[in-house]
Every structure is written in structure tokens, then in C-alpha cells.
XYZ file of C-alpha atoms in Angstrom:
446
model
C -0.013 0.028 -0.001
C 2.866 2.368 0.829
C 4.461 1.785 -2.580
C 1.121 2.549 -4.273
C 0.868 5.884 -2.523
C 4.345 6.868 -3.659
C 3.451 6.129 -7.328
C 0.197 8.050 -7.022
C 2.135 11.122 -5.949
C 4.520 10.988 -8.942
C 3.633 13.167 -11.948
C 2.091 11.534 -14.944
C 3.935 12.355 -18.192
C 2.189 12.414 -21.537
C 4.972 10.698 -23.434
C 3.093 10.186 -26.713
C 2.150 13.861 -26.930
C 5.683 14.921 -26.078
C 7.066 12.779 -28.878
C 4.522 14.201 -31.294
C 5.533 17.782 -30.471
C 9.270 16.943 -30.790
C 8.885 15.091 -34.082
C 6.215 17.078 -35.902
C 6.278 20.451 -34.184
C 2.520 20.270 -33.627
C -0.060 18.842 -31.284
C -3.050 17.179 -32.842
C -4.573 15.783 -29.580
C -5.735 19.194 -28.316
C -9.250 18.836 -26.856
C -12.075 20.316 -28.920
C -13.214 22.672 -26.215
C -9.780 24.300 -25.999
C -9.663 24.706 -29.760
C -12.986 26.522 -29.671
C -11.688 29.147 -27.252
C -8.238 29.433 -28.826
C -6.966 31.997 -31.292
C -8.906 32.469 -34.445
C -7.469 32.002 -37.886
C -5.697 34.797 -39.682
C -7.595 37.329 -41.786
C -7.950 36.496 -45.402
C -5.862 38.520 -47.823
C -8.832 40.672 -48.816
C -9.853 41.264 -45.201
C -6.241 42.120 -44.312
C -5.981 44.584 -47.172
C -9.219 46.281 -46.224
C -8.225 46.545 -42.555
C -4.812 47.978 -43.549
C -6.428 50.593 -45.771
C -8.767 51.565 -42.963
C -5.882 51.853 -40.511
C -3.858 53.858 -42.993
C -6.716 56.335 -43.452
C -7.102 56.688 -39.691
C -3.369 57.304 -39.189
C -3.236 59.880 -41.970
C -6.184 61.796 -40.531
C -4.705 61.628 -37.057
C -1.377 62.991 -38.349
C -3.136 65.890 -40.150
C -5.177 67.021 -37.077
C -2.446 66.596 -34.515
C -0.108 69.668 -34.044
C 3.539 68.936 -34.570
C 6.700 70.891 -33.678
C 8.305 72.948 -36.435
C 11.631 71.201 -35.825
C 10.291 67.901 -37.174
C 11.938 67.154 -40.526
C 9.247 64.948 -41.919
C 6.262 62.778 -41.081
C 5.271 60.143 -43.668
C 2.589 57.484 -43.560
C 2.842 54.068 -45.256
C 0.615 51.073 -44.675
C -0.746 52.476 -41.445
C 2.694 53.356 -40.012
C 3.723 56.980 -39.437
C 7.483 57.717 -39.636
C 8.334 60.645 -37.322
C 11.825 61.874 -38.117
C 14.149 64.682 -36.919
C 17.369 64.706 -38.964
C 20.489 64.071 -36.950
C 18.524 63.159 -33.790
C 15.936 60.358 -33.965
C 13.413 58.412 -36.004
C 10.212 56.830 -34.554
C 7.659 54.516 -36.152
C 4.140 55.086 -34.831
C 0.684 53.656 -35.337
C -2.692 53.831 -33.571
C -3.968 51.348 -30.999
C -2.218 52.010 -27.684
C -3.831 49.556 -25.241
C -6.581 48.880 -27.738
C -7.604 52.514 -28.107
C -7.495 53.557 -31.787
C -7.294 57.253 -30.792
C -3.972 56.875 -29.000
C -0.483 56.473 -30.439
C 1.574 53.363 -30.097
C 5.326 53.255 -30.704
C 6.474 50.365 -32.939
C 10.152 51.214 -33.243
C 12.524 53.926 -32.013
C 15.973 54.754 -33.362
C 18.550 57.372 -32.370
C 20.302 59.110 -35.243
C 22.924 60.884 -33.107
C 26.318 59.258 -33.617
C 29.910 59.361 -34.808
C 31.840 57.998 -37.769
C 31.329 54.425 -36.601
C 27.527 54.801 -36.547
C 24.660 56.061 -34.415
C 24.524 55.667 -30.641
C 22.712 52.462 -29.572
C 20.383 52.243 -26.584
C 20.039 48.937 -24.816
C 16.860 46.972 -25.605
C 15.557 47.187 -21.996
C 16.182 50.899 -21.803
C 14.673 51.469 -25.235
C 11.470 49.629 -24.297
C 11.269 51.462 -20.962
C 11.697 54.815 -22.698
C 9.084 53.895 -25.346
C 6.584 52.814 -22.667
C 7.038 56.049 -20.761
C 6.619 58.164 -23.898
C 3.439 56.222 -24.863
C 1.891 56.900 -21.449
C 2.783 60.585 -21.596
C 1.395 60.912 -25.138
C -1.831 59.185 -24.116
C -2.672 61.915 -21.539
C -1.412 64.865 -23.568
C -3.336 67.102 -26.000
C -0.180 67.500 -28.061
C 1.338 63.997 -28.207
C 3.857 64.890 -30.957
C 5.230 67.738 -28.841
C 5.728 65.337 -25.924
C 7.463 62.823 -28.190
C 9.741 65.477 -29.668
C 10.582 67.130 -26.321
C 11.719 63.924 -24.662
C 13.707 62.454 -27.523
C 15.200 65.807 -28.542
C 16.526 66.461 -25.028
C 17.905 62.906 -24.899
C 19.567 63.321 -28.306
C 21.198 66.698 -27.383
C 22.349 65.214 -24.081
C 23.977 62.249 -25.736
C 25.536 64.539 -28.350
C 27.132 66.775 -25.686
C 28.487 63.689 -23.915
C 30.006 62.519 -27.229
C 31.519 65.967 -27.899
C 33.159 66.120 -24.475
C 34.501 62.571 -24.785
C 35.967 63.260 -28.261
C 37.588 66.450 -26.998
C 39.251 64.530 -24.144
C 40.501 61.876 -26.572
C 42.038 64.500 -28.850
C 43.638 66.308 -25.889
C 45.282 63.116 -24.722
C 45.988 61.912 -28.293
C 47.826 63.499 -31.212
C 46.840 67.115 -30.413
C 48.163 66.898 -26.840
C 49.226 70.323 -25.552
C 48.077 72.083 -28.741
C 44.479 72.197 -27.479
C 42.697 72.314 -24.169
C 39.097 71.590 -23.170
C 37.233 72.959 -20.207
C 33.687 72.668 -18.888
C 33.140 76.331 -18.048
C 29.505 76.281 -16.890
C 26.237 74.378 -17.093
C 23.210 75.069 -19.243
C 19.992 75.714 -17.465
C 17.785 73.389 -19.517
C 17.666 69.699 -20.264
C 19.492 66.743 -18.734
C 22.626 64.838 -19.468
C 22.332 61.710 -21.549
C 24.089 59.559 -18.949
C 21.688 60.670 -16.217
C 18.629 60.076 -18.417
C 19.718 56.623 -19.462
C 20.615 55.722 -15.874
C 17.197 56.798 -14.639
C 15.552 54.683 -17.313
C 17.612 51.655 -16.306
C 16.483 51.940 -12.659
C 12.720 52.466 -12.720
C 11.632 52.852 -16.317
C 10.595 56.438 -15.855
C 11.992 59.421 -17.753
C 12.714 62.318 -15.464
C 13.252 65.573 -17.413
C 13.982 67.869 -14.477
C 16.920 68.680 -12.305
C 19.710 67.859 -14.777
C 22.004 70.336 -16.560
C 23.839 70.259 -19.837
C 27.580 71.029 -19.791
C 29.122 73.873 -21.780
C 32.463 73.083 -23.415
C 35.286 75.581 -24.133
C 37.867 74.382 -26.657
C 41.106 76.370 -26.860
C 43.557 75.834 -29.718
C 46.939 77.164 -30.867
C 48.548 76.333 -27.526
C 51.556 74.366 -28.763
C 54.825 75.716 -27.341
C 53.038 77.921 -24.856
C 52.663 77.596 -21.098
C 49.678 75.492 -20.062
C 48.586 78.014 -17.466
C 45.219 79.767 -17.456
C 46.721 83.018 -18.718
C 47.808 81.455 -22.042
C 44.436 79.751 -22.446
C 42.620 83.049 -21.947
C 44.660 84.741 -24.691
C 44.340 81.890 -27.188
C 41.339 81.602 -29.562
C 38.626 79.174 -28.516
C 35.329 77.566 -29.585
C 32.423 77.536 -27.192
C 29.993 74.626 -27.639
C 26.685 74.717 -25.747
C 23.016 74.004 -25.992
C 21.032 77.231 -26.204
C 17.589 78.040 -24.763
C 16.034 76.333 -27.778
C 17.997 73.137 -26.924
C 20.033 73.327 -30.152
C 23.772 72.847 -30.064
C 25.619 76.010 -31.054
C 29.308 76.594 -31.781
C 30.632 80.132 -31.256
C 34.146 81.383 -31.976
C 35.893 83.795 -29.630
C 36.586 86.260 -32.444
C 35.210 87.167 -35.848
C 36.577 84.809 -38.520
C 35.993 84.541 -42.272
C 35.261 81.379 -44.273
C 38.041 81.031 -46.905
C 35.574 79.454 -49.363
C 33.046 82.321 -49.269
C 34.919 85.203 -47.597
C 31.839 85.609 -45.403
C 31.481 85.158 -41.679
C 32.296 81.529 -40.823
C 29.495 79.327 -39.590
C 30.844 76.690 -37.178
C 28.506 73.764 -36.609
C 28.418 70.050 -35.871
C 26.604 67.318 -37.772
C 24.927 65.435 -34.956
C 24.568 62.314 -37.070
C 28.344 62.177 -37.530
C 29.929 64.191 -34.687
C 33.559 65.073 -35.414
C 35.144 67.546 -32.985
C 38.558 67.386 -34.755
C 36.954 68.501 -38.015
C 35.350 71.413 -36.161
C 38.763 72.425 -34.741
C 40.384 72.166 -38.170
C 37.690 74.356 -39.722
C 38.099 76.994 -36.997
C 41.904 76.969 -37.525
C 41.508 77.296 -41.339
C 39.077 80.193 -40.947
C 41.220 81.925 -38.319
C 44.338 81.494 -40.453
C 42.564 82.862 -43.524
C 41.334 85.917 -41.552
C 44.854 86.733 -40.280
C 46.496 86.299 -43.696
C 43.762 88.338 -45.369
C 44.334 91.140 -42.894
C 48.068 91.174 -43.692
C 47.326 91.042 -47.385
C 45.198 94.182 -47.128
C 47.979 95.938 -45.236
C 50.586 95.041 -47.827
C 48.310 96.025 -50.745
C 48.217 99.578 -49.405
C 51.971 99.911 -49.833
C 52.811 100.927 -53.352
C 56.404 99.692 -53.163
C 55.329 96.153 -52.167
C 52.148 95.846 -54.246
C 52.254 97.262 -57.779
C 50.116 94.622 -59.463
C 47.423 92.158 -58.310
C 49.943 89.316 -58.456
C 52.473 90.893 -56.117
C 50.561 89.921 -52.937
C 48.446 86.763 -53.388
C 46.589 84.406 -51.077
C 47.368 80.969 -52.429
C 45.295 77.848 -51.856
C 44.597 74.578 -53.684
C 44.052 75.103 -57.415
C 41.008 72.863 -57.589
C 39.190 74.807 -54.884
C 40.140 78.193 -56.388
C 38.487 77.157 -59.646
C 35.380 75.608 -58.153
C 34.964 76.538 -54.493
C 31.303 75.548 -54.504
C 32.027 71.947 -55.381
C 32.467 69.729 -52.377
C 32.776 66.025 -52.020
C 31.341 64.095 -49.080
C 34.661 62.454 -48.247
C 36.750 65.626 -48.333
C 36.933 67.579 -45.115
C 37.170 71.340 -44.742
C 40.875 71.054 -44.004
C 41.350 69.264 -47.324
C 40.117 72.378 -49.169
C 42.059 75.052 -47.189
C 44.846 73.031 -45.574
C 47.713 74.780 -47.438
C 46.618 78.408 -47.610
C 49.613 80.799 -47.573
C 50.323 84.407 -48.480
C 52.808 84.909 -51.304
C 54.612 88.269 -51.488
C 56.807 89.015 -54.525
C 60.437 89.729 -53.689
C 61.475 90.357 -57.305
C 60.714 88.830 -60.677
C 59.210 85.367 -60.094
C 60.716 84.999 -56.611
C 58.263 85.025 -53.701
C 58.410 85.132 -49.961
C 55.790 82.863 -48.421
C 53.925 83.555 -45.148
C 52.069 80.745 -43.467
C 50.545 79.902 -40.085
C 51.492 76.885 -37.932
C 48.416 74.740 -37.351
C 49.363 73.764 -33.845
C 50.776 77.034 -32.386
C 49.280 79.727 -34.616
C 52.697 81.327 -35.154
C 53.557 82.969 -38.456
C 56.095 81.098 -40.579
C 58.271 82.762 -43.219
C 59.661 80.706 -46.020
C 61.682 81.348 -49.170
C 64.317 79.512 -51.256
C 67.876 79.893 -49.935
C 68.973 81.666 -53.093
C 66.481 84.517 -52.319
C 67.129 85.038 -48.580
C 69.421 83.477 -46.007
C 67.578 81.466 -43.295
C 68.929 83.726 -40.525
C 67.125 86.734 -41.961
C 63.810 84.866 -42.073
C 64.155 83.673 -38.473
C 64.792 87.196 -37.165
C 61.925 88.848 -38.966
C 59.592 85.868 -38.276
C 60.192 86.416 -34.571
C 59.590 90.139 -34.924
C 56.301 89.486 -36.730
C 55.074 87.046 -34.084
C 55.973 89.348 -31.207
C 54.348 92.352 -32.893
C 57.445 94.481 -32.589
C 57.245 95.242 -36.326
C 54.291 95.555 -38.638
C 53.812 93.281 -41.618
C 54.604 96.135 -43.975
C 57.941 96.835 -42.212
C 58.841 93.141 -42.229
C 58.186 92.524 -45.910
C 59.735 95.827 -46.985
C 62.944 94.854 -45.201
C 62.838 91.298 -46.544
C 62.288 92.592 -50.059
C 65.315 94.918 -49.735
C 67.421 92.083 -48.301
C 66.422 89.749 -51.106
C 67.407 92.280 -53.824
C 70.760 92.911 -52.043
C 71.278 89.186 -51.813
C 70.599 88.907 -55.526
C 73.175 91.620 -56.310
C 75.800 89.921 -54.150
C 75.134 86.571 -55.792
C 75.243 88.094 -59.265
C 78.487 89.887 -58.489
C 80.037 86.737 -57.094
C 79.021 84.883 -60.252
C 80.895 87.350 -62.444
C 83.885 87.460 -60.089
C 83.165 90.979 -58.878
C 83.994 92.136 -55.327
C 81.247 93.608 -53.212
C 82.061 96.758 -51.225
C 81.604 96.471 -47.477
C 79.598 99.668 -47.285
C 77.415 101.454 -49.806
C 76.091 104.987 -49.891
C 72.623 104.829 -48.360
C 71.222 107.457 -50.706
C 72.523 105.630 -53.777
C 71.248 102.316 -52.527
C 67.838 103.779 -51.758
C 67.546 105.283 -55.225
C 68.677 102.031 -56.790
C 66.154 99.942 -54.895
C 63.410 102.470 -55.663
C 64.333 102.244 -59.368
C 64.142 98.484 -59.286
C 60.799 98.502 -57.571
C 59.345 100.873 -60.158
C 60.753 99.041 -63.187
C 58.521 96.563 -64.981
C 61.395 94.437 -66.116
C 61.658 90.954 -64.696
C 64.901 90.176 -62.936
C 65.794 86.545 -63.592
C 65.957 84.258 -60.591
C 69.519 82.921 -60.151
């Protein structure tokens, strides 16, 4: 009797049914009463098509009557699914039927478009579902559901973008740029929340809290190479300020007025949130600042009749392809590729030029010329004077032009075996140089 009780307590396994499921993938022995209350068959193709058309009409009507923020790039409806898109930030697929109510919006899919070169930022599946559920509930009780959707995802996108910008700046500062740049979080914005905080909150309780957080403001200084790393040098160096304004849009402001070398208009510094590249932003700021400084010197030199007698005497030189078609840009070419080698060429005599450039890391002026035009020592001395500001650009190039002509005379005399006097009459030399500068003959370059 005891053994019988033990067997009665043991579970009874339906071995035949288990084998049927394993071998055929189906279960034919389901009782009739359970089949009757089970799921119904699918809609026929005609019924499915009719239902889809009806849903599509309802979604289109709902999209038309629902107010939407002006920042939304596009809303399209296809087969009952509305695609809500903000370029560079996010894309959401919506339909009607939240909790069985055909007047309320339901989120089918949500995707962030904020990212870097390696692609957009990915949210974890759990966090994405928690965020979507919270947005659905907020949209259900709001009179402007699209505004709620945009506000939450826009703030999240901007927060993640600022986090990415700060991280890239730190990587550049500890990487190949090193002491040439510095980054500093100078203050906090008064609106929004950081992406890390938002995602962390979602991971804990599934709620999206949009209050109490602040967005950082980043200050990027450049042209610091070879200078002291103290705060005084950083304050004097040019910088880019990156922040989210009151409208929660990321803005990039330069510390001084700079011109775009491609248009000669005020430069517009901005970031593509779908492919954030802080280094490209720094290179563009450097190219614009360099162009502005060289253009200012060019205008000074053009006012001097001894230095500039024709349009080709003082020329801003950049890549030939860009000079011919500055409006043509390729997707793969960066701004630095177009203006990376911009220099100012000043005629010394004939076809000989003295070249003025700007160091990309330190911002210092660099003077260059072939050795047969000027000795290197002369360039170093006047380069230092130009960087310190002890001499104007007009004084520097006037002196270099005089030295180059004297160097030419000495070289020519040596070639013919003539001896050069140690001292020359200043008045005679001045008249001679003035005569050369006024002559239109081309002195051959030796």
C-alpha cells in the first residue's frame, strides 16, 4: 500500500504527446473545447488589405489633425505606419492602438540618429522599451502628443551629443593634439538633462525624469603648442564655445570674428549630430582663423605701393581645384582638405616670392623662401619680430624685399667674379632699390 501511494504522488507524463511535439512540431490531440476558445485563424488577404487601408486612413487623418513641432523634418505614412523623423537626432515609427484605443498612439520602433563616424549611438533593448513605454503613457494623456514625443527624444539626443563631444575632445587632448588644445567645462546650461543621467534613470525604474539635470558647456582652446599650459595662455588663445542654447540646439561660437576662406563671409561653425567630429570642427576653426589673419596682412601690404604694384604681387594661395570651383564639395573631403595649405605669397622680385604661413598647432607665423632668395637667418629674425608684434607686416616685408634684392646683387656679382664693397652709400642704394621697384622688367631668378 505504501508503494502505491508513492506512485500516485509521482507526476504523470504524456509521453506520446511529447514525442509528437518533438517530431512534428505540432499537437493534434488538443481537446475540442480548448480549440474553440483558442486564437482564431488569420484574416484572409482581402480582409487584411481592407483593414490595412482603414488603419492607414485613420493614421493619416490623425497626423493631419495633430499639431507637430516645427523642428520635425518629416512625417510620412505608409501602410498604417507613421514615420516621425528629426534629422540628426531620432526616428520613430508610430501607429494607432495604444492599449486597444485607436485614438492613442503606439510606438512600434525607435531609433537614435545621433552618432559618430562608426555609426549612431545604440540604446540597450531594455532601456529602449522602458523609454518607449514612458513616452506612450505621456502621449496618451497629452493634448499634443507629438510635442511630448519630440521634447523627450530631442533632449535625450542633445544630451547624448554633448556627452559625445566632451568625450571626443578629451580623446584629442590626450592623443595627437596633446598640448596644442585644451578643453574645459566652463559652466552648465539651465535646461535639459545629461544623456548619462537620463539613461541611468531609465535603467532603474523605467521612468523618464526631465527635471533637475544640466547640460555642460564646453570651451575648446587651440593654438597652444609651445606655450605655457597656465590659465593666462588659455585666456589669450582663440577658442570655440559649444553649448545647447535656450532652444536646446547645439551652437558653436568662436571667440573672435573669422571669415570662411571658401566664401569670404563670416564663418558658420556647426556640428553634424549624425556624424559628430570635434577634430573636423577644430580644423575648420583653424583654417578660418588663419585665412582671416592672412587676409588682414594682405590688405595691409596692398596699401603699400612699393610692395604691391600689381594684383599678383601679394596673393593668397590655396589649392588650385578649390580656387577654380569653391562651391564643389565632395562628401569624403573635409574642410581642411580644401584650405589646408593656404599661404600668403609676397613678390620679392621677378618670379621670386616670400611665403607667409601659419602653424596649425601654435598659430605662429612662418616665413619661407628659397635659400637663393634670402638666407635662413634673416627669415628667423623677422619671423620672430612678426610674431611678437614688434614690427608691422609692412615693415617686415619691406625689409625682406630689400634684403632679397641685395642678396641677388651679391650673388650676381660673385658669379661674375666681382668684389662687393663692405659699405654702400645709403642714398645711392635707396635710389637704386626704388628704381628696381618701379621698373617693370623681370629680374631673372639665379
